[in-house]
Short mmCIF file of C-alpha atoms in Angstrom, two decimals:
data_model
loop_
_atom_site.label_atom_id
_atom_site.label_comp_id
_atom_site.label_asym_id
_atom_site.label_seq_id
_atom_site.Cartn_x
_atom_site.Cartn_y
_atom_site.Cartn_z
CA MET A 343 158.28 84.28 83.92
CA LEU A 344 156.51 81.22 85.71
CA ARG A 345 156.99 82.36 89.47
CA GLY A 346 154.95 85.79 88.18
CA LEU A 347 152.34 83.44 86.58
CA LEU A 348 152.04 81.44 89.78
CA THR A 349 151.99 84.17 91.19
CA LEU A 350 148.85 85.99 89.19
CA GLY A 351 146.93 82.21 89.88
CA VAL A 352 146.99 82.53 94.13
CA LEU A 353 145.60 85.80 93.74
CA LEU A 354 143.00 84.90 91.32
CA ALA A 355 142.21 81.86 93.24
CA GLY A 356 142.36 84.30 96.45
CA ALA A 357 139.87 86.99 94.24
CA LEU A 358 137.51 84.21 93.67
CA VAL A 359 137.43 82.75 97.08
CA ALA A 360 136.35 85.62 98.26
CA LEU A 361 134.21 86.62 95.65
CA ALA A 362 132.70 83.60 97.12
CA VAL A 363 132.35 84.23 100.68
CA ALA A 364 130.72 87.51 99.55
CA SER A 365 128.45 86.60 97.40
CA ALA A 366 126.92 83.55 100.11
CA ILE A 367 127.18 86.40 102.47
CA LEU A 368 125.69 89.03 100.44
CA LEU A 369 123.01 86.78 99.02
CA PRO A 370 120.82 86.39 101.42
CA VAL A 371 121.06 89.69 103.20
CA LEU A 372 119.14 91.10 99.67
CA GLY A 373 116.78 88.59 99.58
CA LEU A 374 115.99 89.83 102.95
CA LEU A 375 116.23 93.39 101.75
CA THR A 376 113.95 93.19 98.66
CA ALA A 377 111.51 91.26 100.78
CA LEU A 378 111.38 93.79 103.32
CA LEU A 379 110.56 96.46 100.49
CA VAL A 380 108.38 94.50 98.53
CA GLY A 381 106.02 94.74 101.95
CA ALA A 382 105.99 97.87 101.89
CA ILE A 383 105.12 98.41 99.12
CA LYS A 384 102.10 95.85 99.58
CA LEU A 385 101.31 97.59 102.85
CA ALA A 386 101.01 100.82 101.00
CA PHE A 387 99.19 100.01 98.21
CA PHE A 388 97.07 98.04 100.50
CA LEU A 389 96.42 101.28 103.05
CA ALA A 390 95.68 102.97 99.92
CA VAL A 391 92.84 101.49 98.43
CA ILE A 392 91.44 101.15 102.40
CA TYR A 393 91.78 105.25 102.43
CA PHE A 394 90.55 105.90 98.70
CA ILE A 395 87.34 103.23 99.52
CA VAL A 396 86.16 104.98 102.99
CA LYS A 397 87.24 107.94 101.00
CA LEU A 398 84.25 107.90 98.65
CA ILE A 399 82.10 106.18 101.35
CA SER A 400 82.77 109.63 103.71
CA PRO A 401 85.54 112.02 102.89
CA ASP A 402 85.55 113.90 106.47
CA THR A 403 86.15 110.44 107.77
CA ALA A 404 88.77 109.88 105.55
CA ASP A 405 90.68 113.19 106.28
CA ARG A 406 89.81 112.73 110.63
CA ALA A 407 91.92 108.92 110.09
CA LEU A 408 94.92 110.75 107.42
CA ASP A 409 95.05 113.13 110.44
CA LYS A 410 95.52 111.12 113.25
CA ILE A 411 98.30 108.94 111.29
CA ARG A 412 100.41 111.66 110.43
CA SER A 413 100.00 113.16 114.52
CA LYS A 414 101.10 109.71 115.77
CA ILE A 415 104.49 109.13 112.74
CA ARG A 416 104.83 113.26 113.39
CA ARG A 417 105.17 112.50 117.68
CA ALA A 418 107.13 109.00 116.62
CA ALA A 419 109.13 110.67 115.15
#
């Protein structure tokens, strides 16, 4: 019985150490991914605002610019 409890204690301690190591590795990675996602959302919002301002001023210019961007993306992909 005591041996079983000792084995269980060792397994729990090992699990805690593994969890600590995994969180130490994953937290910076998840923080970086979150920062990249927030940056992409901010960039998309900024570009959308610029597009709608240009669209209000000159609809033809905005459509041509959007077509150029789409063609560059297609070539890159």
